[in-house]
PDB file of C-alpha atoms in Angstrom:
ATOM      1  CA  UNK A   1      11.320 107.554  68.468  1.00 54.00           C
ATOM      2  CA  UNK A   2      14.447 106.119  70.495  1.00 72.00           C
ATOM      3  CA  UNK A   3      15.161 102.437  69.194  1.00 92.00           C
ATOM      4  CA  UNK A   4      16.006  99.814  71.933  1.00 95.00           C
ATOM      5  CA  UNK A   5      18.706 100.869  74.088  1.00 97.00           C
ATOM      6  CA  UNK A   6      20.787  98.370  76.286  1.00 98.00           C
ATOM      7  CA  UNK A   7      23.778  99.211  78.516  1.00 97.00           C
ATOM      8  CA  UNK A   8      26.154  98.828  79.368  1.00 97.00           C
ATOM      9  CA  UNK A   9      27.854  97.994  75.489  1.00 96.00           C
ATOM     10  CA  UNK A  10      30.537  96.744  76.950  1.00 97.00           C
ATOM     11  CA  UNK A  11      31.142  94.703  80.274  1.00 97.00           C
ATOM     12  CA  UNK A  12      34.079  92.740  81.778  1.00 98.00           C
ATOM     13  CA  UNK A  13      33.491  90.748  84.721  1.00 98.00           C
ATOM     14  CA  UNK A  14      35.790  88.438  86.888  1.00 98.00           C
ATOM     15  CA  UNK A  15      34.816  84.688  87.557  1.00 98.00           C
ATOM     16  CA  UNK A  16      32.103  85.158  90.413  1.00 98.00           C
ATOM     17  CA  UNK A  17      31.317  88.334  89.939  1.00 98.00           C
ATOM     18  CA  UNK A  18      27.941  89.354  88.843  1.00 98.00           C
ATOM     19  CA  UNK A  19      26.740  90.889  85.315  1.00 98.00           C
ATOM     20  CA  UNK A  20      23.702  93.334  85.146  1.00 98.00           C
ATOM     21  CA  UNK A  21      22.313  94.029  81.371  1.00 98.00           C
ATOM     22  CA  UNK A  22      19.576  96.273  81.222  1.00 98.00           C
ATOM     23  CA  UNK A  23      17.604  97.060  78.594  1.00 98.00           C
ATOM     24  CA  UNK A  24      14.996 100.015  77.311  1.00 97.00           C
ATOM     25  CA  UNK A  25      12.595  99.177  74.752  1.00 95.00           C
ATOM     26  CA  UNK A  26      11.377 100.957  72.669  1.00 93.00           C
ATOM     27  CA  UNK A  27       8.537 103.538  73.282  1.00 90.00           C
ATOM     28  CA  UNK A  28       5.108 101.967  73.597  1.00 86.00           C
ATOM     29  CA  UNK A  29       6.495  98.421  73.598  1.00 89.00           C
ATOM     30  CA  UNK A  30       5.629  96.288  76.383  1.00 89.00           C
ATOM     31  CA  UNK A  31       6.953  93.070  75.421  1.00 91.00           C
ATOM     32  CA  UNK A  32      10.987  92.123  75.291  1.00 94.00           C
ATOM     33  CA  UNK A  33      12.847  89.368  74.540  1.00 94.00           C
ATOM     34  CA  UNK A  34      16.464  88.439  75.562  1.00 96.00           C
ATOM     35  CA  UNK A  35      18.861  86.468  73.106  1.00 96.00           C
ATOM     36  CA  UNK A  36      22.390  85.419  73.669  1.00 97.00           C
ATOM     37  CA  UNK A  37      24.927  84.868  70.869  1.00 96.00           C
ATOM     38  CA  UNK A  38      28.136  83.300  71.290  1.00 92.00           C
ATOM     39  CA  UNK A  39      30.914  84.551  68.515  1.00 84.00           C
ATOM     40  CA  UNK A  40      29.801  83.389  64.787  1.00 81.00           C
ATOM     41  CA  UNK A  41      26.592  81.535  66.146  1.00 86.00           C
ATOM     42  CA  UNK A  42      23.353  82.286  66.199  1.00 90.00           C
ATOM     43  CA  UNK A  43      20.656  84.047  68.231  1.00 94.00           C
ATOM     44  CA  UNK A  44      19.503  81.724  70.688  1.00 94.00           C
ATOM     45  CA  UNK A  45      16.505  82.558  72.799  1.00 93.00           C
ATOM     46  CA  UNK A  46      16.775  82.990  76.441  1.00 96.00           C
ATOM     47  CA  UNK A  47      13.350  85.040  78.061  1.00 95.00           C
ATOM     48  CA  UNK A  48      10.532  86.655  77.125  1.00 93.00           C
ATOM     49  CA  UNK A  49       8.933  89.069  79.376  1.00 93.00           C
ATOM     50  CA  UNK A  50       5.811  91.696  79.645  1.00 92.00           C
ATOM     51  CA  UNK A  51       5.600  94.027  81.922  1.00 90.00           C
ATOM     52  CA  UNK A  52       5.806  92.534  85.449  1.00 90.00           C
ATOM     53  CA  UNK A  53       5.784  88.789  83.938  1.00 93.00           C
ATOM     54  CA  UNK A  54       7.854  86.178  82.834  1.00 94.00           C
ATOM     55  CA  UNK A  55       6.265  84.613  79.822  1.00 91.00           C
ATOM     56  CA  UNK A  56       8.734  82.366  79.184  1.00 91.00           C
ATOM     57  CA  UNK A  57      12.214  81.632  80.349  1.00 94.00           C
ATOM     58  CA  UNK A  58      12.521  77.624  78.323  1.00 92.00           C
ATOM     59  CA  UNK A  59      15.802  79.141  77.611  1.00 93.00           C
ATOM     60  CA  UNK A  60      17.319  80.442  80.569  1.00 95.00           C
ATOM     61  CA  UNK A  61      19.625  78.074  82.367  1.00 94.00           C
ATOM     62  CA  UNK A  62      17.804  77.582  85.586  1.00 91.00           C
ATOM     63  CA  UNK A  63      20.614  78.524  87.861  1.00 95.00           C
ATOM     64  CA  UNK A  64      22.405  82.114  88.332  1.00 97.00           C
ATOM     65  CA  UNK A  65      20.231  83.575  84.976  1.00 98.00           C
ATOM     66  CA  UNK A  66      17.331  85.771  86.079  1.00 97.00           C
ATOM     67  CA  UNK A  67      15.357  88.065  84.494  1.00 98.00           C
ATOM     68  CA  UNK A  68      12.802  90.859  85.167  1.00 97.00           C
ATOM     69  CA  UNK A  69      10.911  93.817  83.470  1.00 96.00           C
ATOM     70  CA  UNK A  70       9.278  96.028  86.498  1.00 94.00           C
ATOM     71  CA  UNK A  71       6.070  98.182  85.630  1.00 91.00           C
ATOM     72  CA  UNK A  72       8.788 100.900  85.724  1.00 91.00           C
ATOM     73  CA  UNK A  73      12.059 101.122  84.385  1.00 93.00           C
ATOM     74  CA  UNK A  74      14.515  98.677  81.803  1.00 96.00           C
ATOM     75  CA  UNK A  75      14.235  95.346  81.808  1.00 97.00           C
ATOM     76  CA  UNK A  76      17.261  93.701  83.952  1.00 98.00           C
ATOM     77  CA  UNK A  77      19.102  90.526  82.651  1.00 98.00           C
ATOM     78  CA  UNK A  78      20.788  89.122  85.793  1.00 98.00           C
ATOM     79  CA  UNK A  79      23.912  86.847  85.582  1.00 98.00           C
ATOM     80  CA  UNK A  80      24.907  85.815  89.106  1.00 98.00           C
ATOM     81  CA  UNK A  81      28.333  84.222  89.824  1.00 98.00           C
ATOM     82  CA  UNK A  82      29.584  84.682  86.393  1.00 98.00           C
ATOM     83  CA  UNK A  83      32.152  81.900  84.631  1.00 97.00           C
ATOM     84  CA  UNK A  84      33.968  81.958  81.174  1.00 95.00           C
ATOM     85  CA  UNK A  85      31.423  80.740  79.328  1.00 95.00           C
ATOM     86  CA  UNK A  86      28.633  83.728  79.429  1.00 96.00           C
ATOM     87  CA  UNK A  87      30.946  85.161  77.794  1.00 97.00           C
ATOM     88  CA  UNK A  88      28.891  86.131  74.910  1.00 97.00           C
ATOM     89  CA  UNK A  89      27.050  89.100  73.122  1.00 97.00           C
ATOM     90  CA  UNK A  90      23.573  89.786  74.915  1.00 98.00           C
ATOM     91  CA  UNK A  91      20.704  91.462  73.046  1.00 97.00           C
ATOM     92  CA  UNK A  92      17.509  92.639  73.371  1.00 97.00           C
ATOM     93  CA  UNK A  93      14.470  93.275  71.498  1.00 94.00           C
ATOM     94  CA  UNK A  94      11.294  94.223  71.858  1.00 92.00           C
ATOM     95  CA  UNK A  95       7.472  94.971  70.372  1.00 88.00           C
ATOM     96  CA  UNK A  96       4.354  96.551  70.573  1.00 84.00           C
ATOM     97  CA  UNK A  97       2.685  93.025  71.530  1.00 76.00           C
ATOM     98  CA  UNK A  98       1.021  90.112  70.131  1.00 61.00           C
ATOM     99  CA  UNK A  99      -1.282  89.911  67.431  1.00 38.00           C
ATOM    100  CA  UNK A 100      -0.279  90.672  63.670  1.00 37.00           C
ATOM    101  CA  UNK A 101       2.081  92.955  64.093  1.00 45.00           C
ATOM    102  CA  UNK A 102       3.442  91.148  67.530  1.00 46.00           C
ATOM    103  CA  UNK A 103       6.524  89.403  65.772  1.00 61.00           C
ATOM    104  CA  UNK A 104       8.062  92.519  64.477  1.00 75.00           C
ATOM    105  CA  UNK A 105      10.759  92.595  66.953  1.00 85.00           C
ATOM    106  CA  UNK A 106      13.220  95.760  66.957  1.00 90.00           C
ATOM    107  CA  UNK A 107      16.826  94.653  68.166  1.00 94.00           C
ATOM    108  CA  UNK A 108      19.146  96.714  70.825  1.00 96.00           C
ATOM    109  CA  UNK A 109      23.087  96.936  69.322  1.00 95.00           C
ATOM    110  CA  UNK A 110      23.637  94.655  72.370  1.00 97.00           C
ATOM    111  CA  UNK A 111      25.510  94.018  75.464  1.00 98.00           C
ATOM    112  CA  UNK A 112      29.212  92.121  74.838  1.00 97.00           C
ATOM    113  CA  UNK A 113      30.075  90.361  78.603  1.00 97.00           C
ATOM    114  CA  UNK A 114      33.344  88.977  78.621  1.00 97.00           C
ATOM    115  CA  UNK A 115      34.403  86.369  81.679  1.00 97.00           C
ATOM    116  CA  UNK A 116      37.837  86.800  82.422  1.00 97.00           C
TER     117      UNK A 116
ATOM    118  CA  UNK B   1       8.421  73.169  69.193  1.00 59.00           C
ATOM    119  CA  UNK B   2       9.756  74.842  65.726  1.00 76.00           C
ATOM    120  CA  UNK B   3      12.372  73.607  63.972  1.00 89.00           C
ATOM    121  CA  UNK B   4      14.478  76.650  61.864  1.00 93.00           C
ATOM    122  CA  UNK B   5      16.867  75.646  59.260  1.00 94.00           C
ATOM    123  CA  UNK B   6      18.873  78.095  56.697  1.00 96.00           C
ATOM    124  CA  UNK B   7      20.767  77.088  53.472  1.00 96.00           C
ATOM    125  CA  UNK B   8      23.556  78.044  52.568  1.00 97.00           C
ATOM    126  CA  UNK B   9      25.445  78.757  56.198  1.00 96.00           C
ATOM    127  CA  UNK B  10      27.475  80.887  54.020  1.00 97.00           C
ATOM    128  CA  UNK B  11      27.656  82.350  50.290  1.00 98.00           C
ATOM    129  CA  UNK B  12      29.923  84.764  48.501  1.00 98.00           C
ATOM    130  CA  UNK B  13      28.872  86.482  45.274  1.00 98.00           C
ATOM    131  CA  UNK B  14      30.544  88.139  42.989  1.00 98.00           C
ATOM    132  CA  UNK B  15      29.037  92.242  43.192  1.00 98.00           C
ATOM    133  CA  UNK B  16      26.446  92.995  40.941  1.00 98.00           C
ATOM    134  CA  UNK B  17      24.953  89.119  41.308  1.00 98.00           C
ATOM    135  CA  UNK B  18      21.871  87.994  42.753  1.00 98.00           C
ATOM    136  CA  UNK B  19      22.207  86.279  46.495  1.00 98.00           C
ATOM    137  CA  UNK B  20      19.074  83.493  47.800  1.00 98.00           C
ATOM    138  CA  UNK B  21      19.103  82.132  51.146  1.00 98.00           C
ATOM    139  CA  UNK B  22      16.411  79.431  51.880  1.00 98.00           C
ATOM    140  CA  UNK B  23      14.594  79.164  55.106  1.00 97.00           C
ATOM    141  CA  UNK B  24      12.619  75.913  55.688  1.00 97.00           C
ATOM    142  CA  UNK B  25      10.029  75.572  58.896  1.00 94.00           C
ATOM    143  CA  UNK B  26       8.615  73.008  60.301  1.00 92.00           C
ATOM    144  CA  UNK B  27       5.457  74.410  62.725  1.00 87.00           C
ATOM    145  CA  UNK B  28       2.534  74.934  60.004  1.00 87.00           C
ATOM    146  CA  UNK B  29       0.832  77.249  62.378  1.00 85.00           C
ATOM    147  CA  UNK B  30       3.859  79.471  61.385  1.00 87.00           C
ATOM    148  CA  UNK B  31       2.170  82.810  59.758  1.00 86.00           C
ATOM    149  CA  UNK B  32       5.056  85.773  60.002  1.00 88.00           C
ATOM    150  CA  UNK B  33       8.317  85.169  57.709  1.00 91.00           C
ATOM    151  CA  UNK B  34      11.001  87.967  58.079  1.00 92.00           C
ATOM    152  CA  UNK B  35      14.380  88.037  57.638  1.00 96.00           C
ATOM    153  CA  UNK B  36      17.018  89.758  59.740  1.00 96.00           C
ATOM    154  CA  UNK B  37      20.443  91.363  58.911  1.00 97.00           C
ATOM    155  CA  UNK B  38      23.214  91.663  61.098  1.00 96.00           C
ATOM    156  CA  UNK B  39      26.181  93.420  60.428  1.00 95.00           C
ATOM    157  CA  UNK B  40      29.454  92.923  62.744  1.00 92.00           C
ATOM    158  CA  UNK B  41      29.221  94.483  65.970  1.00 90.00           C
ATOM    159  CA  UNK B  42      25.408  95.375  65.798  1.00 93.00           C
ATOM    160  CA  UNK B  43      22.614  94.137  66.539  1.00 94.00           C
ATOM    161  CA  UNK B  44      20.120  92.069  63.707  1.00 94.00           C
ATOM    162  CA  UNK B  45      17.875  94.676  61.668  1.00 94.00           C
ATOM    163  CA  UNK B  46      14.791  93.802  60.371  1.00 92.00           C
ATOM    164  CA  UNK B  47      15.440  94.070  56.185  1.00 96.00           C
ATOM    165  CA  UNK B  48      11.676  92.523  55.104  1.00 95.00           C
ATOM    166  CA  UNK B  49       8.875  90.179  56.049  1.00 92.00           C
ATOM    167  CA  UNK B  50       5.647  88.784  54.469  1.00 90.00           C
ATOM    168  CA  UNK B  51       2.709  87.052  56.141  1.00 86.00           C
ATOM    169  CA  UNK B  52       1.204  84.369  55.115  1.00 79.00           C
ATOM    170  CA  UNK B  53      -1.374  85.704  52.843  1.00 78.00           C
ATOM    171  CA  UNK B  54       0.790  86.550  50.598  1.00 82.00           C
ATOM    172  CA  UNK B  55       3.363  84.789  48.215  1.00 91.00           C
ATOM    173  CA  UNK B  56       5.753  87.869  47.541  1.00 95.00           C
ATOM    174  CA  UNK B  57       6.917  90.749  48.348  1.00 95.00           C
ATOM    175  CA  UNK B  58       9.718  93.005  47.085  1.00 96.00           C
ATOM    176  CA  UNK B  59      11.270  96.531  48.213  1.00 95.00           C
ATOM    177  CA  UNK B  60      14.066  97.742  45.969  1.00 96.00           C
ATOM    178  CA  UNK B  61      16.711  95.055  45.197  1.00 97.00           C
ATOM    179  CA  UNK B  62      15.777  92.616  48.133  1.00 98.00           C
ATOM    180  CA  UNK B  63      12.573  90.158  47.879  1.00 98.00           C
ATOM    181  CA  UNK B  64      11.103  87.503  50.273  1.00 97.00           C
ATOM    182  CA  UNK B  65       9.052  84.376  48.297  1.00 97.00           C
ATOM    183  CA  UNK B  66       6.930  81.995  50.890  1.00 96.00           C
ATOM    184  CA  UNK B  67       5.945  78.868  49.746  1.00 94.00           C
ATOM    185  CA  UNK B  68       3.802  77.700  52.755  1.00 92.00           C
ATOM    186  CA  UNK B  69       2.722  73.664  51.257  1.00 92.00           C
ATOM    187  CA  UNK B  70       6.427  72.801  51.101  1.00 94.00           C
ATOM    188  CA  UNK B  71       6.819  74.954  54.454  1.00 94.00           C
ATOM    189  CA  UNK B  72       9.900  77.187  53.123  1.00 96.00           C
ATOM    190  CA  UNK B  73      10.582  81.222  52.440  1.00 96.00           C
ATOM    191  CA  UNK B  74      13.577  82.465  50.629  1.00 98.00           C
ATOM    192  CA  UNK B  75      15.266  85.845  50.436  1.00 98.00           C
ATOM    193  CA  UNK B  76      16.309  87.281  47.541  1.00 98.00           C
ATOM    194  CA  UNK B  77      19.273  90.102  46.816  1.00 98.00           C
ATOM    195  CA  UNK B  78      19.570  91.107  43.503  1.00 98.00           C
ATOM    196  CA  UNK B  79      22.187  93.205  42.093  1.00 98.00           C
ATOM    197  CA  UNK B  80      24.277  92.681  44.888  1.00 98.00           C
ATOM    198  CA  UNK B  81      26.761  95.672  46.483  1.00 97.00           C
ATOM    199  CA  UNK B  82      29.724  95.417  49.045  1.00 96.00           C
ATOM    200  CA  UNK B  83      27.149  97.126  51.803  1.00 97.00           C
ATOM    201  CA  UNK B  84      25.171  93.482  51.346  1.00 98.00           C
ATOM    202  CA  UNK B  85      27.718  91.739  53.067  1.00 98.00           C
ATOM    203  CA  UNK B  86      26.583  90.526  56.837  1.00 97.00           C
ATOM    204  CA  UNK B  87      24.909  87.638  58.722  1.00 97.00           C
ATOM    205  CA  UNK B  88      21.103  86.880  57.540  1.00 98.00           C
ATOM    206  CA  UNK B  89      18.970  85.334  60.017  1.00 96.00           C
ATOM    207  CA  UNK B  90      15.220  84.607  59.548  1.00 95.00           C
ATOM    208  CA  UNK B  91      12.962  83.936  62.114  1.00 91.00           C
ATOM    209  CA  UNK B  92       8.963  82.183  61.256  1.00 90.00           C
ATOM    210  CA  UNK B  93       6.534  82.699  63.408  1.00 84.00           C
ATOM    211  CA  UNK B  94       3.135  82.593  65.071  1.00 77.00           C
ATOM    212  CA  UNK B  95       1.140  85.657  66.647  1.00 65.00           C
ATOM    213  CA  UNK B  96       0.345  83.610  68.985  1.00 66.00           C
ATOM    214  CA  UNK B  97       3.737  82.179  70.337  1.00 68.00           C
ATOM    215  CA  UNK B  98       5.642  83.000  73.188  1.00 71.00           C
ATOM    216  CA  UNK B  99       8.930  83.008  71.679  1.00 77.00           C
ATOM    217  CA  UNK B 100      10.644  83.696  68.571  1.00 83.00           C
ATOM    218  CA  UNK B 101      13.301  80.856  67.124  1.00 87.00           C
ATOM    219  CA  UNK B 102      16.244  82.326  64.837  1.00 91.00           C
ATOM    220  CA  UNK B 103      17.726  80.084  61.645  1.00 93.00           C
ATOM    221  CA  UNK B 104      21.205  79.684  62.167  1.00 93.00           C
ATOM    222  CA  UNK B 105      22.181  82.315  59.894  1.00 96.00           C
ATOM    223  CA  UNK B 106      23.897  82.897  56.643  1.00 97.00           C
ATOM    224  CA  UNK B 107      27.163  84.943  56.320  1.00 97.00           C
ATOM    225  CA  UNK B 108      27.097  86.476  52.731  1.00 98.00           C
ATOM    226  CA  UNK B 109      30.555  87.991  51.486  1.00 98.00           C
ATOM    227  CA  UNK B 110      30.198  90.058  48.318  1.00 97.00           C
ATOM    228  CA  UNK B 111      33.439  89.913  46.515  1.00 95.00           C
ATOM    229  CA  UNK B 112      34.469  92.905  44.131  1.00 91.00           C
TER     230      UNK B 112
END
């Protein structure tokens, strides 16, 4: 069984340019989550998303982030106009869905943007 | 919403010591404790959790301990090798929540 798998690893983007992350999850998982961390900081929370639906997005800046997971195919993390600071390591993780075993969330090895 | 605190933000043990990083909480509906390793470059790996009917639980040299009244869960290395060193994150939660909150983390250097 594949684990998560995001592309691209690696990304460089020019100021107004636009990123694209996308991310697989894992077989039979229908629920991901998006994180950013910055360099020696933490994981902090940006979407989570079923299939077809945004769950929640309390921490997505509301302009130029978007984020989708269709019925078929990765979920997309969408950084429009881009600027040095998304500069950051992007990951994604996903599970088999709520309930007890819900929070067991399996991480991709990330996507690293860099702004420059 | 929950508030995630670790302690210490970083440690460094000699090799062969024992390692504890403390992870206090403060939503009580919190049920799911794990904790998270992240080595440089990667992404976090889940290492060991415990729900909340439980008080322990141990797998080879690494145990989590929950004490849910004070609202804390600590992981525990023992025996520690070089391969231990990395970023520990844990992450309490509800089955019923929408989104997952990560501590901080705690960079633990082994030293030979």
């Amino acid at each position: 069984n594949a684990g998560v798998m995001q592309n691209p690893r690696h990304l460089v983007r020019r100021r107004g340019q636009e990123a694209r992350l996308r991310c697989s999850p894992m077989k039979g998982h229908s629920h991901v989550y998006w994180y950013r961390q910055l360099p020696e900081e933490g994981l902090k929370f940006m979407v989570y998303l079923q299939k077809e639906n945004i769950i929640d997005e309390s921490g997505m800046p509301k302009e130029r982030f978007s984020a989708e997971f269709p019925k078929e195919g990765p979920s997309i993390l969408r950084i429009q106009q881009v600027v040095r600071g998304d500069s950051a390591a992007y990951f994604c993780a996903s599970s088999p869905g709520a309930g007890a075993s819900g929070n067991t969330i399996y991480f991709g090895e990330g996507s690293w943007l860099t702004v420059v | 919403g929950e508030n995630v605190e670790q302690h210490p933000s970083t440690l460094s043990v000699q090799e062969g010591d024992s390692a504890v990083i403390k992870c206090t909480y403060s939503d009580s509906a919190s049920n799911y404790f794990p904790w998270y390793k992240q080595e440089l470059g990667k992404g976090p790996q889940l290492i060991i959790d415990i729900r909340s009917n439980v008080g322990e639980k141990k797998d080879q040299r690494i145990a989590v301990t929950l004490n849910k009244t004070a609202k804390h869960f600590s992981l525990h290395i023992t025996e520690t090798q070089p391969e231990d060193s990395a970023v520990y994150f844990c992450a309490p939660g509800d089955s019923s929540a929408s989104k997952i909150i990560f501590g901080s983390g705690t960079r633990l250097s082994i030293r030979p």
